[in-house]
PDB file of N, CA and C in Angstrom:
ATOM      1  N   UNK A  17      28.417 -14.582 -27.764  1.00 61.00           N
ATOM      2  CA  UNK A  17      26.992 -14.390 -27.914  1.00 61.00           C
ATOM      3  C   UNK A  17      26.243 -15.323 -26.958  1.00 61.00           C
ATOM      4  N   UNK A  18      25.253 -14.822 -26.009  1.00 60.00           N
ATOM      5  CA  UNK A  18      24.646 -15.130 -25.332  1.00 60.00           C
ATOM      6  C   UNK A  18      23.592 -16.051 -26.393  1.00 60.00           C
ATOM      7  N   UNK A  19      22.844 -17.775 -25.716  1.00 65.00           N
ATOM      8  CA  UNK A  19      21.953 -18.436 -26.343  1.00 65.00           C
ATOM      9  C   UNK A  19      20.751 -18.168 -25.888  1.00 65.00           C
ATOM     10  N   UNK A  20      20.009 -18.498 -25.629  1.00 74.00           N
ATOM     11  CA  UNK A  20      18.506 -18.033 -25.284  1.00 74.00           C
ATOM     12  C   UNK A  20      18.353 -18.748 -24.186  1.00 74.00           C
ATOM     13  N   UNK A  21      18.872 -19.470 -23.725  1.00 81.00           N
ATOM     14  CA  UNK A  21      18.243 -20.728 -22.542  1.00 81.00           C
ATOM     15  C   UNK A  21      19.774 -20.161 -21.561  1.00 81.00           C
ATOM     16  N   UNK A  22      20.378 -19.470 -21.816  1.00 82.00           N
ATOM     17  CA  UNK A  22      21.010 -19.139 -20.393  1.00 82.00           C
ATOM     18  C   UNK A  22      20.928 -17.937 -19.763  1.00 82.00           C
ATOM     19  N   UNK A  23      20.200 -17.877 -18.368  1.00 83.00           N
ATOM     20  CA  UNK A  23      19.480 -17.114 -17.451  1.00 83.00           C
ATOM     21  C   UNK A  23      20.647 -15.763 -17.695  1.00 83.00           C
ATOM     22  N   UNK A  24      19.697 -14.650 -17.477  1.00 85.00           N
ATOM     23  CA  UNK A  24      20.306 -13.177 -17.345  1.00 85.00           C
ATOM     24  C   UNK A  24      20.508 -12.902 -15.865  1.00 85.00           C
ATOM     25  N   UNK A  25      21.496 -12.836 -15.494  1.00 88.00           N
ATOM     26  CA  UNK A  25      21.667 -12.617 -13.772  1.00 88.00           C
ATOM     27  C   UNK A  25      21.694 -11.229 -13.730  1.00 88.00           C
ATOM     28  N   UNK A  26      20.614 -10.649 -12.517  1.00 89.00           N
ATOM     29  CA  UNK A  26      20.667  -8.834 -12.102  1.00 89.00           C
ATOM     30  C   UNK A  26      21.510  -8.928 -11.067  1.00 89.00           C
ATOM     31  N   UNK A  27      22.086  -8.020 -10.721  1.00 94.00           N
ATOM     32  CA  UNK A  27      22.789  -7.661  -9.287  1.00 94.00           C
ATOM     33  C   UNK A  27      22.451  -6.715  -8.699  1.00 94.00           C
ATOM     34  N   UNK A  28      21.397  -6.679  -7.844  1.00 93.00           N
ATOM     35  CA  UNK A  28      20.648  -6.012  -7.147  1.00 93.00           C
ATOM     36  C   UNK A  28      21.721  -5.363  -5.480  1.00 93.00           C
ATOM     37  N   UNK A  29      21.494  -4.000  -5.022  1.00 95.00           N
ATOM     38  CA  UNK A  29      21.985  -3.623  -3.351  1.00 95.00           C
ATOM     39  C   UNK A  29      21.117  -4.262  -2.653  1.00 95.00           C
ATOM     40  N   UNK A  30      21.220  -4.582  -1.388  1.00 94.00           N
ATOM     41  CA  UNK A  30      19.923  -5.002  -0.430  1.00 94.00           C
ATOM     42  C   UNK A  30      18.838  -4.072  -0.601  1.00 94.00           C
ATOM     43  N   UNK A  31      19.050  -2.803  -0.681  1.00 95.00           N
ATOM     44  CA  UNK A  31      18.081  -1.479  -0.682  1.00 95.00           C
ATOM     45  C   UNK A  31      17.130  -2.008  -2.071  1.00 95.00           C
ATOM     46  N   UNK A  32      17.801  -2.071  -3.426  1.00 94.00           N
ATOM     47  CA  UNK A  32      16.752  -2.447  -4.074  1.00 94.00           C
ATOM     48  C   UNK A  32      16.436  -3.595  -4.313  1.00 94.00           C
ATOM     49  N   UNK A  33      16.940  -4.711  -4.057  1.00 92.00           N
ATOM     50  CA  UNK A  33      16.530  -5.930  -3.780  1.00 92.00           C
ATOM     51  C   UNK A  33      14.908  -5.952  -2.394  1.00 92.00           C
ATOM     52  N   UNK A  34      15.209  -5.195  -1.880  1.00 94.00           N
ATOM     53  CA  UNK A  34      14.443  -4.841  -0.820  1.00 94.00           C
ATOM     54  C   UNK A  34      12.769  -4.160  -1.232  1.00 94.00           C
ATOM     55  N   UNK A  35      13.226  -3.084  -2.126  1.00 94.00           N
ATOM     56  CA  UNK A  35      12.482  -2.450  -2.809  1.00 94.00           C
ATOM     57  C   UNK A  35      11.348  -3.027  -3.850  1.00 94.00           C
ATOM     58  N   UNK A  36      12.306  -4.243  -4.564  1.00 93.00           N
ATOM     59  CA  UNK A  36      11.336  -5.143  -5.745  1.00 93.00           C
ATOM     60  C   UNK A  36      10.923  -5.517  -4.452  1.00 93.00           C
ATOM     61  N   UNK A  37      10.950  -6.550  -4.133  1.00 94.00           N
ATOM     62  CA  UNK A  37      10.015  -7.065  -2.997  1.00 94.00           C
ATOM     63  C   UNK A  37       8.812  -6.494  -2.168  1.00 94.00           C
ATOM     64  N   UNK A  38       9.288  -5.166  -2.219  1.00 93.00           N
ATOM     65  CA  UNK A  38       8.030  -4.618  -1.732  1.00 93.00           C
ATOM     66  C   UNK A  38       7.346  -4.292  -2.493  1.00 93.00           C
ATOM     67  N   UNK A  39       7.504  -3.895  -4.067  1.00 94.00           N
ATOM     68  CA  UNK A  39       6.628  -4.064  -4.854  1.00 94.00           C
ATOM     69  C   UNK A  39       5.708  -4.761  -5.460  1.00 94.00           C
ATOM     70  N   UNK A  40       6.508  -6.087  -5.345  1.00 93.00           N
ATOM     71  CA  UNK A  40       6.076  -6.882  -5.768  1.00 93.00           C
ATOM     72  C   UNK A  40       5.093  -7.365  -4.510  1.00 93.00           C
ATOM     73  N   UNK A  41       4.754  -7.482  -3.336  1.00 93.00           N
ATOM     74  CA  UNK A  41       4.162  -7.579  -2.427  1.00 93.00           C
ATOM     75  C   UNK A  41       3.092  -7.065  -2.004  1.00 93.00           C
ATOM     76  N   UNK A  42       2.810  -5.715  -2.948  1.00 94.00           N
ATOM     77  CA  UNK A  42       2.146  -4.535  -3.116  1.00 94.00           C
ATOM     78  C   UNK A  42       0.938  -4.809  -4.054  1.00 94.00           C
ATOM     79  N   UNK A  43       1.663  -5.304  -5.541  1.00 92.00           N
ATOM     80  CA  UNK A  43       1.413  -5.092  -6.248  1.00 92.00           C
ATOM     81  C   UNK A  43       0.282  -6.568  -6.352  1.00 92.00           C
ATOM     82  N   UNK A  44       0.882  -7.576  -5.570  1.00 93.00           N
ATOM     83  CA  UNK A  44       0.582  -8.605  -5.316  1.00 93.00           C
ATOM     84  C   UNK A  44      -1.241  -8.907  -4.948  1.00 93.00           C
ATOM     85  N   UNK A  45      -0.561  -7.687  -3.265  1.00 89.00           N
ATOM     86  CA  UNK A  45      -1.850  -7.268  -2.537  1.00 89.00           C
ATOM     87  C   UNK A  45      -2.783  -6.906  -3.197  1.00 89.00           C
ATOM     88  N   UNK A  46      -3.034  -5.645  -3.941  1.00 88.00           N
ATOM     89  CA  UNK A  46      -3.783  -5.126  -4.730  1.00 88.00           C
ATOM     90  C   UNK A  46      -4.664  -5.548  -5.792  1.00 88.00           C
ATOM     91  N   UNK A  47      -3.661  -6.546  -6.182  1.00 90.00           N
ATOM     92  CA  UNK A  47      -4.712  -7.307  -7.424  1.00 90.00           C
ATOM     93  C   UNK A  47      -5.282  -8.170  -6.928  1.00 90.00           C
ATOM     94  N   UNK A  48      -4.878  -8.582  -5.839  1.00 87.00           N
ATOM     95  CA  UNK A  48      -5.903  -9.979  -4.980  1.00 87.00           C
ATOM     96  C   UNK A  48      -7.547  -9.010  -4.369  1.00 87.00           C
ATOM     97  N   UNK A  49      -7.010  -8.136  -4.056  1.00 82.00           N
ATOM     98  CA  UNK A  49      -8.067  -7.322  -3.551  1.00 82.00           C
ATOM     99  C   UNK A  49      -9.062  -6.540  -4.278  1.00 82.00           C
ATOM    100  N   UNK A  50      -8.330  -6.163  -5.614  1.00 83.00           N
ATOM    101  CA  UNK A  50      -9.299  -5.679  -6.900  1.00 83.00           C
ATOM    102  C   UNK A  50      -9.763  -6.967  -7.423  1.00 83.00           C
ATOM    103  N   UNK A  51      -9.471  -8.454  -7.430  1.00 81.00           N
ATOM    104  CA  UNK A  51     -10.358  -9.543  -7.595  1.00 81.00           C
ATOM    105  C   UNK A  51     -11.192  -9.721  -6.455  1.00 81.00           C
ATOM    106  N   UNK A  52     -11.085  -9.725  -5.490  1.00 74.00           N
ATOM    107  CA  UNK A  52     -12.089  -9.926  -4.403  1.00 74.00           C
ATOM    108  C   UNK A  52     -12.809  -8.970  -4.394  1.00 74.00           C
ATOM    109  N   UNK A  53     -12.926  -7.505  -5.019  1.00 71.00           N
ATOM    110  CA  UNK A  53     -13.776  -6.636  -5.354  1.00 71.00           C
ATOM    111  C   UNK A  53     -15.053  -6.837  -6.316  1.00 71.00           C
ATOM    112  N   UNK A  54     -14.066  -7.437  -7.578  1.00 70.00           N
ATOM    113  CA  UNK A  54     -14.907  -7.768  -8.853  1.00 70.00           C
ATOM    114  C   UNK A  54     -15.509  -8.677  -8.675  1.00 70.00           C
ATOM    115  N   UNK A  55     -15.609  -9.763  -8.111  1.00 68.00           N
ATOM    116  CA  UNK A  55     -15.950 -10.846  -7.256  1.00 68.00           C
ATOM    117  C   UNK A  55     -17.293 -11.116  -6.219  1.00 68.00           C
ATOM    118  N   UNK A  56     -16.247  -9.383  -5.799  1.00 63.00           N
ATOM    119  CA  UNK A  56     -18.111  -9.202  -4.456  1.00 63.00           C
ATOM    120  C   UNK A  56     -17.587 -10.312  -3.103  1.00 63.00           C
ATOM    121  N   UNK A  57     -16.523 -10.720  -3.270  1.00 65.00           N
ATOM    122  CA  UNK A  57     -16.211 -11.647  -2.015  1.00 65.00           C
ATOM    123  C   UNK A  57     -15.590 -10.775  -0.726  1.00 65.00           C
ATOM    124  N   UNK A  58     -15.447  -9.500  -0.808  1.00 68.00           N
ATOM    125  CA  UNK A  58     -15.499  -8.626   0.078  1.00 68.00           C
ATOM    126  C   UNK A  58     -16.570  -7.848   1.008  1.00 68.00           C
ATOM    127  N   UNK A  59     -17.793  -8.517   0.060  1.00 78.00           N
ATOM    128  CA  UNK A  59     -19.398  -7.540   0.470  1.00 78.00           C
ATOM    129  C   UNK A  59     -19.773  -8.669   1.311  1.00 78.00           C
ATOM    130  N   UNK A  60     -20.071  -8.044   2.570  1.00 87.00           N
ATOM    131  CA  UNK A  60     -20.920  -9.004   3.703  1.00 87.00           C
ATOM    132  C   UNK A  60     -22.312  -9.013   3.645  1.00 87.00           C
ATOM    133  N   UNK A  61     -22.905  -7.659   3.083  1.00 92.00           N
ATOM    134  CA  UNK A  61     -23.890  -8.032   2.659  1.00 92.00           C
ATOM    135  C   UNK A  61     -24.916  -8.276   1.147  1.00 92.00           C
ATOM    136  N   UNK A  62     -25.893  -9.020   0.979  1.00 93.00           N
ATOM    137  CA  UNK A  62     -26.184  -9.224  -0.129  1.00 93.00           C
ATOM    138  C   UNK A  62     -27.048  -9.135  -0.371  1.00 93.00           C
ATOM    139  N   UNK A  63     -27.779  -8.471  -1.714  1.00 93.00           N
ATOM    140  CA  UNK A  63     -29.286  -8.598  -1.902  1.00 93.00           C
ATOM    141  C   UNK A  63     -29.800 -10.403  -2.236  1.00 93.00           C
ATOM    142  N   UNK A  64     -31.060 -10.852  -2.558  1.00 94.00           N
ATOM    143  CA  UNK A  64     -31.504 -12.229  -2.387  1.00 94.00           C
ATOM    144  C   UNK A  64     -30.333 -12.742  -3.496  1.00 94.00           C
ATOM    145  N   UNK A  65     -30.526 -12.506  -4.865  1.00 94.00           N
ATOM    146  CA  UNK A  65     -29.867 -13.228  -5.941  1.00 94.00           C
ATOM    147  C   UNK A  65     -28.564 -13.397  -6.330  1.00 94.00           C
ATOM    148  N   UNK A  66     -27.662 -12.326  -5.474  1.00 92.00           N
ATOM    149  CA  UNK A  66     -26.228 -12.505  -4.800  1.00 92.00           C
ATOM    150  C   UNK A  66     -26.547 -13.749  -3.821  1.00 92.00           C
ATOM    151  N   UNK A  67     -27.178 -13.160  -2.889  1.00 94.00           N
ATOM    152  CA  UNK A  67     -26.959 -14.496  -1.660  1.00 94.00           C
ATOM    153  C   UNK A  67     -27.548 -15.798  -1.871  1.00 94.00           C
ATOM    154  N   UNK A  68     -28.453 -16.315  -2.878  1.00 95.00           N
ATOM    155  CA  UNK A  68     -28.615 -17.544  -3.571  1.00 95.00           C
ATOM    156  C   UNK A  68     -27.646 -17.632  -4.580  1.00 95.00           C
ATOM    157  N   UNK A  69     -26.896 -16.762  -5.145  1.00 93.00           N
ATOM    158  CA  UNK A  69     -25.962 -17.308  -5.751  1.00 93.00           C
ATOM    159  C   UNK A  69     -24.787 -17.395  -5.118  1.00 93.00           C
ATOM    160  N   UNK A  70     -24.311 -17.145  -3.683  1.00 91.00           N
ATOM    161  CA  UNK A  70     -22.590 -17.314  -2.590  1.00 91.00           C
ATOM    162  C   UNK A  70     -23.501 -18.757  -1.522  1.00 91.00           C
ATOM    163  N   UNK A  71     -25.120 -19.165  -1.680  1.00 93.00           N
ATOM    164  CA  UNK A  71     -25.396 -20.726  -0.552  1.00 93.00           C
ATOM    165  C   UNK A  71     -25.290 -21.349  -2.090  1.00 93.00           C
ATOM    166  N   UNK A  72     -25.375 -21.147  -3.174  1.00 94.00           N
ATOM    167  CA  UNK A  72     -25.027 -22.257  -4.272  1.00 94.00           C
ATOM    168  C   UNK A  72     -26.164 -22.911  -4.459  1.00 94.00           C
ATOM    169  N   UNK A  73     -27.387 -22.093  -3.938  1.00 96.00           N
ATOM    170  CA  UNK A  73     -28.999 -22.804  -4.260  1.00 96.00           C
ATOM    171  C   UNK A  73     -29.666 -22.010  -5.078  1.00 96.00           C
ATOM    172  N   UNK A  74     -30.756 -22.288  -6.005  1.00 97.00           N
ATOM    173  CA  UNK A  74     -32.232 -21.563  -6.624  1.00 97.00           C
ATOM    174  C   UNK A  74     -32.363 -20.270  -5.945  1.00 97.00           C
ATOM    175  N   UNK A  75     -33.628 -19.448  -6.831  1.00 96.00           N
ATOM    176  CA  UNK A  75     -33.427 -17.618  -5.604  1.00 96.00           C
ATOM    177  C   UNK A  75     -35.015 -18.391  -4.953  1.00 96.00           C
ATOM    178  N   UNK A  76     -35.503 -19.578  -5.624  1.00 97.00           N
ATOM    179  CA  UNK A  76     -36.875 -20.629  -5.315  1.00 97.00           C
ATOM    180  C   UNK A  76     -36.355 -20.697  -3.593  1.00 97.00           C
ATOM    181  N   UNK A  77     -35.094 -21.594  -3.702  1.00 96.00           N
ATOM    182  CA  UNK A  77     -34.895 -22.638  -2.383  1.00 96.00           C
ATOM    183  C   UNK A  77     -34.132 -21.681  -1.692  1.00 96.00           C
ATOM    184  N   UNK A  78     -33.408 -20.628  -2.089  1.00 97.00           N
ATOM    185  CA  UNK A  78     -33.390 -19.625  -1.052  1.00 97.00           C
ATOM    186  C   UNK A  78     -34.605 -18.697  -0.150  1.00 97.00           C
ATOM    187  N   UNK A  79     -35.428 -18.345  -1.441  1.00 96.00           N
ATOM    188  CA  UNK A  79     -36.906 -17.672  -0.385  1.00 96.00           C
ATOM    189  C   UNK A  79     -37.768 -18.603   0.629  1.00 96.00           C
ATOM    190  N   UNK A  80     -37.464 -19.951   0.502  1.00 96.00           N
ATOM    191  CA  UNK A  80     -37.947 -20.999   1.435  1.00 96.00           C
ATOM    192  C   UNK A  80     -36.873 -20.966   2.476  1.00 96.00           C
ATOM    193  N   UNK A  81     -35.789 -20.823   2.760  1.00 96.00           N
ATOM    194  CA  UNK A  81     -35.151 -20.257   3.569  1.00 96.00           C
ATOM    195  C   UNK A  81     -35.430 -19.222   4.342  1.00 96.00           C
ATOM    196  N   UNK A  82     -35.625 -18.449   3.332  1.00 95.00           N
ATOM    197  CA  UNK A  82     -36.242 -17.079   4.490  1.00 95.00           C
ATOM    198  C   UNK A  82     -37.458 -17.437   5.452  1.00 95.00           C
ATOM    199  N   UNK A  83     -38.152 -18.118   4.468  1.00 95.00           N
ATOM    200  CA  UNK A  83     -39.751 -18.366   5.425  1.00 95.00           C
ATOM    201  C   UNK A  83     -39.510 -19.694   5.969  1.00 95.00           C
ATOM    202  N   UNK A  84     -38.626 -19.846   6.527  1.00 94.00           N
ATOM    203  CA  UNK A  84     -38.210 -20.988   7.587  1.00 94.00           C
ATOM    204  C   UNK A  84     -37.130 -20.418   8.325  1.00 94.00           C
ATOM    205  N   UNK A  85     -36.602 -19.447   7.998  1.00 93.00           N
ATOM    206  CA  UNK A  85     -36.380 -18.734   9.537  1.00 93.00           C
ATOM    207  C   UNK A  85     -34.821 -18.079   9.171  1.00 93.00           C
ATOM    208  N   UNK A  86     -34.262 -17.883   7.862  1.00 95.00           N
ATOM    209  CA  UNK A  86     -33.049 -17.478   7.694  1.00 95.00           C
ATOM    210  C   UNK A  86     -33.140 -16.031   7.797  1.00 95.00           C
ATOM    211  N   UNK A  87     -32.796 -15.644   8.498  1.00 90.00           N
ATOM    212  CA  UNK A  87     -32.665 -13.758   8.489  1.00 90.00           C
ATOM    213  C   UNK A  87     -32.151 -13.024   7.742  1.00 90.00           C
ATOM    214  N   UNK A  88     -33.257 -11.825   7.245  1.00 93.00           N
ATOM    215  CA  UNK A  88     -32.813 -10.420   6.402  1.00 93.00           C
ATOM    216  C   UNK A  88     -32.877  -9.378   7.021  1.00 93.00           C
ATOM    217  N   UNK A  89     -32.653  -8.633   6.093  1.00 93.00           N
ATOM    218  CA  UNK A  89     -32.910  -7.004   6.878  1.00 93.00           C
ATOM    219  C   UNK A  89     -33.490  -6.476   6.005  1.00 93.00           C
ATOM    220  N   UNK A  90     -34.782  -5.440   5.990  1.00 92.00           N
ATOM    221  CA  UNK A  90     -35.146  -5.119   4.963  1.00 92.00           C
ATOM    222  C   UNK A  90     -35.055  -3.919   5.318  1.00 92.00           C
ATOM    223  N   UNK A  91     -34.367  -3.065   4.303  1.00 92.00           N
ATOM    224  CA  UNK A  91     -34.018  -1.106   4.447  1.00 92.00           C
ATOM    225  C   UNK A  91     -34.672  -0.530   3.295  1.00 92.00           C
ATOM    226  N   UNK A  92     -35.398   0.211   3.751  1.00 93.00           N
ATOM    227  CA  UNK A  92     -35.905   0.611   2.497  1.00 93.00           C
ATOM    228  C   UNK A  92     -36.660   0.087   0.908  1.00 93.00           C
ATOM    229  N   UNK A  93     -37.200  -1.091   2.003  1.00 92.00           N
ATOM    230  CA  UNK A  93     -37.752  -2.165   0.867  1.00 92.00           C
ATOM    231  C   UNK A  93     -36.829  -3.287   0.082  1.00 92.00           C
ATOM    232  N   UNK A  94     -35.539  -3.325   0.244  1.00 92.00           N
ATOM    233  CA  UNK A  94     -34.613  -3.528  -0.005  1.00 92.00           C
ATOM    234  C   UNK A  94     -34.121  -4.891   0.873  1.00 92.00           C
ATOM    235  N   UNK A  95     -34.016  -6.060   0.916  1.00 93.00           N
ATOM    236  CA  UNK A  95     -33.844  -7.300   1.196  1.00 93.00           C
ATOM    237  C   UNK A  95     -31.978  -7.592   1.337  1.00 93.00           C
ATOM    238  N   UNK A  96     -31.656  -7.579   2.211  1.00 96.00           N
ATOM    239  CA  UNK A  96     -30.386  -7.831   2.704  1.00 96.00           C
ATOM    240  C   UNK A  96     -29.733  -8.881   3.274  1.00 96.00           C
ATOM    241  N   UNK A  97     -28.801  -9.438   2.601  1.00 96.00           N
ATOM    242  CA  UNK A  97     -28.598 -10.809   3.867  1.00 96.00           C
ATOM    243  C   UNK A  97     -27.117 -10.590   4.442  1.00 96.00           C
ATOM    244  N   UNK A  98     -26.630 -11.197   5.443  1.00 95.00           N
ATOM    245  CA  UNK A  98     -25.352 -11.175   5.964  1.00 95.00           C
ATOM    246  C   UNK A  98     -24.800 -12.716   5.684  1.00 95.00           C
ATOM    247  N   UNK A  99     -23.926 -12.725   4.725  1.00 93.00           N
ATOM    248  CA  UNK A  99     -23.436 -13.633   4.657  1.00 93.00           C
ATOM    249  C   UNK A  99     -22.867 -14.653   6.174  1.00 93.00           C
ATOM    250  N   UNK A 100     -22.404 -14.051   7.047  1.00 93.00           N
ATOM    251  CA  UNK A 100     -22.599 -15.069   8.502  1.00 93.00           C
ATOM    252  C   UNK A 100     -23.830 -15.538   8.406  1.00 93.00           C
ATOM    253  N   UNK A 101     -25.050 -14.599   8.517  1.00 95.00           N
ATOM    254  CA  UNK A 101     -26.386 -15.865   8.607  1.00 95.00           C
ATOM    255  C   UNK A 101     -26.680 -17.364   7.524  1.00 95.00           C
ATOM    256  N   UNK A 102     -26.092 -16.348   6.545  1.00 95.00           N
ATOM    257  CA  UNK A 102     -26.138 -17.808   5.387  1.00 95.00           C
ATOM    258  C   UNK A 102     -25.625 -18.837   5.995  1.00 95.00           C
ATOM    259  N   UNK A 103     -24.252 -18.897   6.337  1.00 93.00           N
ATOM    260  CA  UNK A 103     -23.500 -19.800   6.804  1.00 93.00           C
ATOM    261  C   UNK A 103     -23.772 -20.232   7.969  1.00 93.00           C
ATOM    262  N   UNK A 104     -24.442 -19.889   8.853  1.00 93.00           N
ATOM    263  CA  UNK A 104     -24.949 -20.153  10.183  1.00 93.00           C
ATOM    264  C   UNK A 104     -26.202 -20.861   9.679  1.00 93.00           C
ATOM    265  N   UNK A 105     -27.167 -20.450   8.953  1.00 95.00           N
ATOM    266  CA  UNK A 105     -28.332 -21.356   8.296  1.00 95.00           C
ATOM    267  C   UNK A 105     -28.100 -22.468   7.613  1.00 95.00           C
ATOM    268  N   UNK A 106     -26.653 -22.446   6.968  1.00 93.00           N
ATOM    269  CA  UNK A 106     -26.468 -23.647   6.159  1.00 93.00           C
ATOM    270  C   UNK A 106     -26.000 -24.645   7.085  1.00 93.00           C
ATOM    271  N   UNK A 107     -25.013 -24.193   7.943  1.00 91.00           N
ATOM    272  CA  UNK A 107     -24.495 -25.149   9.057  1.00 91.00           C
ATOM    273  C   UNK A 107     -25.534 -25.604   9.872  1.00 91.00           C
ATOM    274  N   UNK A 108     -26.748 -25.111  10.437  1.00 90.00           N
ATOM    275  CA  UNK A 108     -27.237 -25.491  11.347  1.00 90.00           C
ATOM    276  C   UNK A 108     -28.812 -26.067  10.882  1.00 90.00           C
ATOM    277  N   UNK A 109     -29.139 -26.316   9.728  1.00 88.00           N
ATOM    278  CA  UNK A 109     -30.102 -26.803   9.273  1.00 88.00           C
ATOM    279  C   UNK A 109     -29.980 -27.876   8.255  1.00 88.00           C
ATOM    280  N   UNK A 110     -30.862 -28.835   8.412  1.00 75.00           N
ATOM    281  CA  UNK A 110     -30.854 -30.116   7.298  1.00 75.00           C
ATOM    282  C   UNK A 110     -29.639 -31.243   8.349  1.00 75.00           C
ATOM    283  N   UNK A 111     -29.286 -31.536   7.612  1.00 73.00           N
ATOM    284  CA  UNK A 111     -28.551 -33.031   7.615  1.00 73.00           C
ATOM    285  C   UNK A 111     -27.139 -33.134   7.206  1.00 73.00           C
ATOM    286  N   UNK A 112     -26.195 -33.560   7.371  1.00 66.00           N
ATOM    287  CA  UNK A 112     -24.798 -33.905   7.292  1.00 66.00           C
ATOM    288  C   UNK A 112     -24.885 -34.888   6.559  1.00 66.00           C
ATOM    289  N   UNK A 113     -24.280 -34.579   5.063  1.00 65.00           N
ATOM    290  CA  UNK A 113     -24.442 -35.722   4.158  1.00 65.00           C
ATOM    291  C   UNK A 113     -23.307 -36.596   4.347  1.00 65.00           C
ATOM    292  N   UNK A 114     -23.366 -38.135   4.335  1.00 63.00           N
ATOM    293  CA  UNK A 114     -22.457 -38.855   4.697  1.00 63.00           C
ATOM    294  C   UNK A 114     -21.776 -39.864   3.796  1.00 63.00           C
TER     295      UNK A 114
END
Protein backbone atom coordinates (compact mmCIF):
# COMPACT_ATOMS: atom_id res chain seq x y z
CA UNK A 1 0.00 0.00 0.00
CA UNK A 2 1.10 3.15 -1.25
CA UNK A 3 1.43 6.23 1.86
CA UNK A 4 0.35 9.55 0.89
CA UNK A 5 3.70 11.45 0.87
CA UNK A 6 5.23 9.17 -1.83
CA UNK A 7 5.13 10.90 -5.31
CA UNK A 8 3.01 9.04 -8.19
CA UNK A 9 5.49 8.79 -11.14
CA UNK A 10 3.68 9.12 -14.97
CA UNK A 11 5.62 7.76 -17.84
CA UNK A 12 4.98 9.89 -20.47
CA UNK A 13 6.42 9.19 -24.87
CA UNK A 14 8.26 12.39 -25.92
CA UNK A 15 5.04 12.94 -28.19
CA UNK A 16 2.95 13.34 -25.08
CA UNK A 17 5.28 14.65 -22.82
CA UNK A 18 5.55 17.16 -25.64
CA UNK A 19 1.91 17.60 -25.89
CA UNK A 20 1.29 18.48 -21.88
CA UNK A 21 3.70 21.11 -22.44
CA UNK A 22 2.07 22.59 -25.02
CA UNK A 23 -0.87 22.70 -23.18
CA UNK A 24 0.13 23.72 -20.53
CA UNK A 25 1.87 26.72 -22.36
CA UNK A 26 -1.40 27.43 -23.98
CA UNK A 27 -3.33 27.26 -21.36
CA UNK A 28 -0.84 29.33 -19.52
CA UNK A 29 -0.99 32.01 -22.37
CA UNK A 30 -4.59 32.44 -22.30
CA UNK A 31 -5.29 33.05 -18.83
CA UNK A 32 -2.54 35.68 -18.65
CA UNK A 33 -4.28 37.32 -21.49
CA UNK A 34 -7.99 36.88 -20.26
CA UNK A 35 -6.39 38.74 -17.01
CA UNK A 36 -4.87 41.43 -18.96
CA UNK A 37 -8.32 41.69 -20.58
CA UNK A 38 -10.29 41.93 -17.28
CA UNK A 39 -7.75 44.28 -16.21
CA UNK A 40 -7.97 46.64 -19.31
CA UNK A 41 -4.03 46.41 -19.35
CA UNK A 42 -4.35 45.56 -22.98
CA UNK A 43 -6.48 48.88 -23.94
CA UNK A 44 -4.16 51.71 -25.16
CA UNK A 45 -6.72 53.77 -25.05
CA UNK A 46 -8.70 55.30 -22.19
CA UNK A 47 -11.56 57.35 -21.31
CA UNK A 48 -10.49 60.26 -18.35
CA UNK A 49 -11.38 57.94 -15.17
CA UNK A 50 -9.56 54.81 -16.56
CA UNK A 51 -6.61 57.05 -17.36
CA UNK A 52 -6.57 58.83 -13.82
CA UNK A 53 -6.95 55.67 -12.50
CA UNK A 54 -3.50 53.64 -14.80
CA UNK A 55 -1.22 57.81 -13.77
CA UNK A 56 -2.43 56.74 -10.07
CA UNK A 57 -3.78 60.49 -9.61
CA UNK A 58 -7.46 62.29 -8.75
CA UNK A 59 -9.88 62.54 -12.23
CA UNK A 60 -9.24 66.62 -10.24
CA UNK A 61 -5.24 66.35 -10.93
CA UNK A 62 -5.69 64.54 -14.03
CA UNK A 63 -8.05 67.36 -15.81
CA UNK A 64 -5.20 69.84 -14.72
CA UNK A 65 -3.13 67.79 -16.81
CA UNK A 66 -5.06 68.14 -19.69
CA UNK A 67 -5.16 71.97 -19.37
CA UNK A 68 -1.44 72.04 -19.07
CA UNK A 69 -0.87 70.35 -22.08
CA UNK A 70 -1.41 66.39 -21.74
CA UNK A 71 -3.13 65.21 -24.94
CA UNK A 72 -6.67 63.71 -25.82
CA UNK A 73 -8.61 62.95 -28.57
CA UNK A 74 -12.00 63.81 -28.50
CA UNK A 75 -14.42 61.46 -31.00
CA UNK A 76 -17.57 62.04 -30.79
CA UNK A 77 -17.61 64.00 -27.64
CA UNK A 78 -15.93 61.28 -26.13
CA UNK A 79 -12.41 62.07 -24.32
CA UNK A 80 -9.62 59.59 -25.09
CA UNK A 81 -6.20 59.21 -23.84
CA UNK A 82 -3.24 57.06 -25.13
CA UNK A 83 -1.66 55.63 -22.51
CA UNK A 84 2.06 56.52 -24.23
CA UNK A 85 1.01 60.20 -23.66
CA UNK A 86 0.33 59.52 -20.02
CA UNK A 87 3.65 58.17 -19.67
CA UNK A 88 5.38 60.66 -21.78
CA UNK A 89 3.51 63.46 -19.52
CA UNK A 90 4.44 61.77 -16.43
CA UNK A 91 8.09 61.35 -17.46
CA UNK A 92 8.57 64.65 -18.78
CA UNK A 93 6.87 66.95 -16.32
CA UNK A 94 7.43 67.97 -12.57
CA UNK A 95 10.51 66.84 -10.78
CA UNK A 96 12.48 63.61 -10.01
CA UNK A 97 11.83 62.82 -6.52
CA UNK A 98 15.04 62.12 -4.73
Amino acid sequence: MRTITEPIKVLLSDEQAQALRDFVYQLTTDSISQAKRDVGASQQWLRKKKAAAYADVSEGTFAGWTKNGLAGHVINGSALFNKHDIDFYINHNGKMKQ
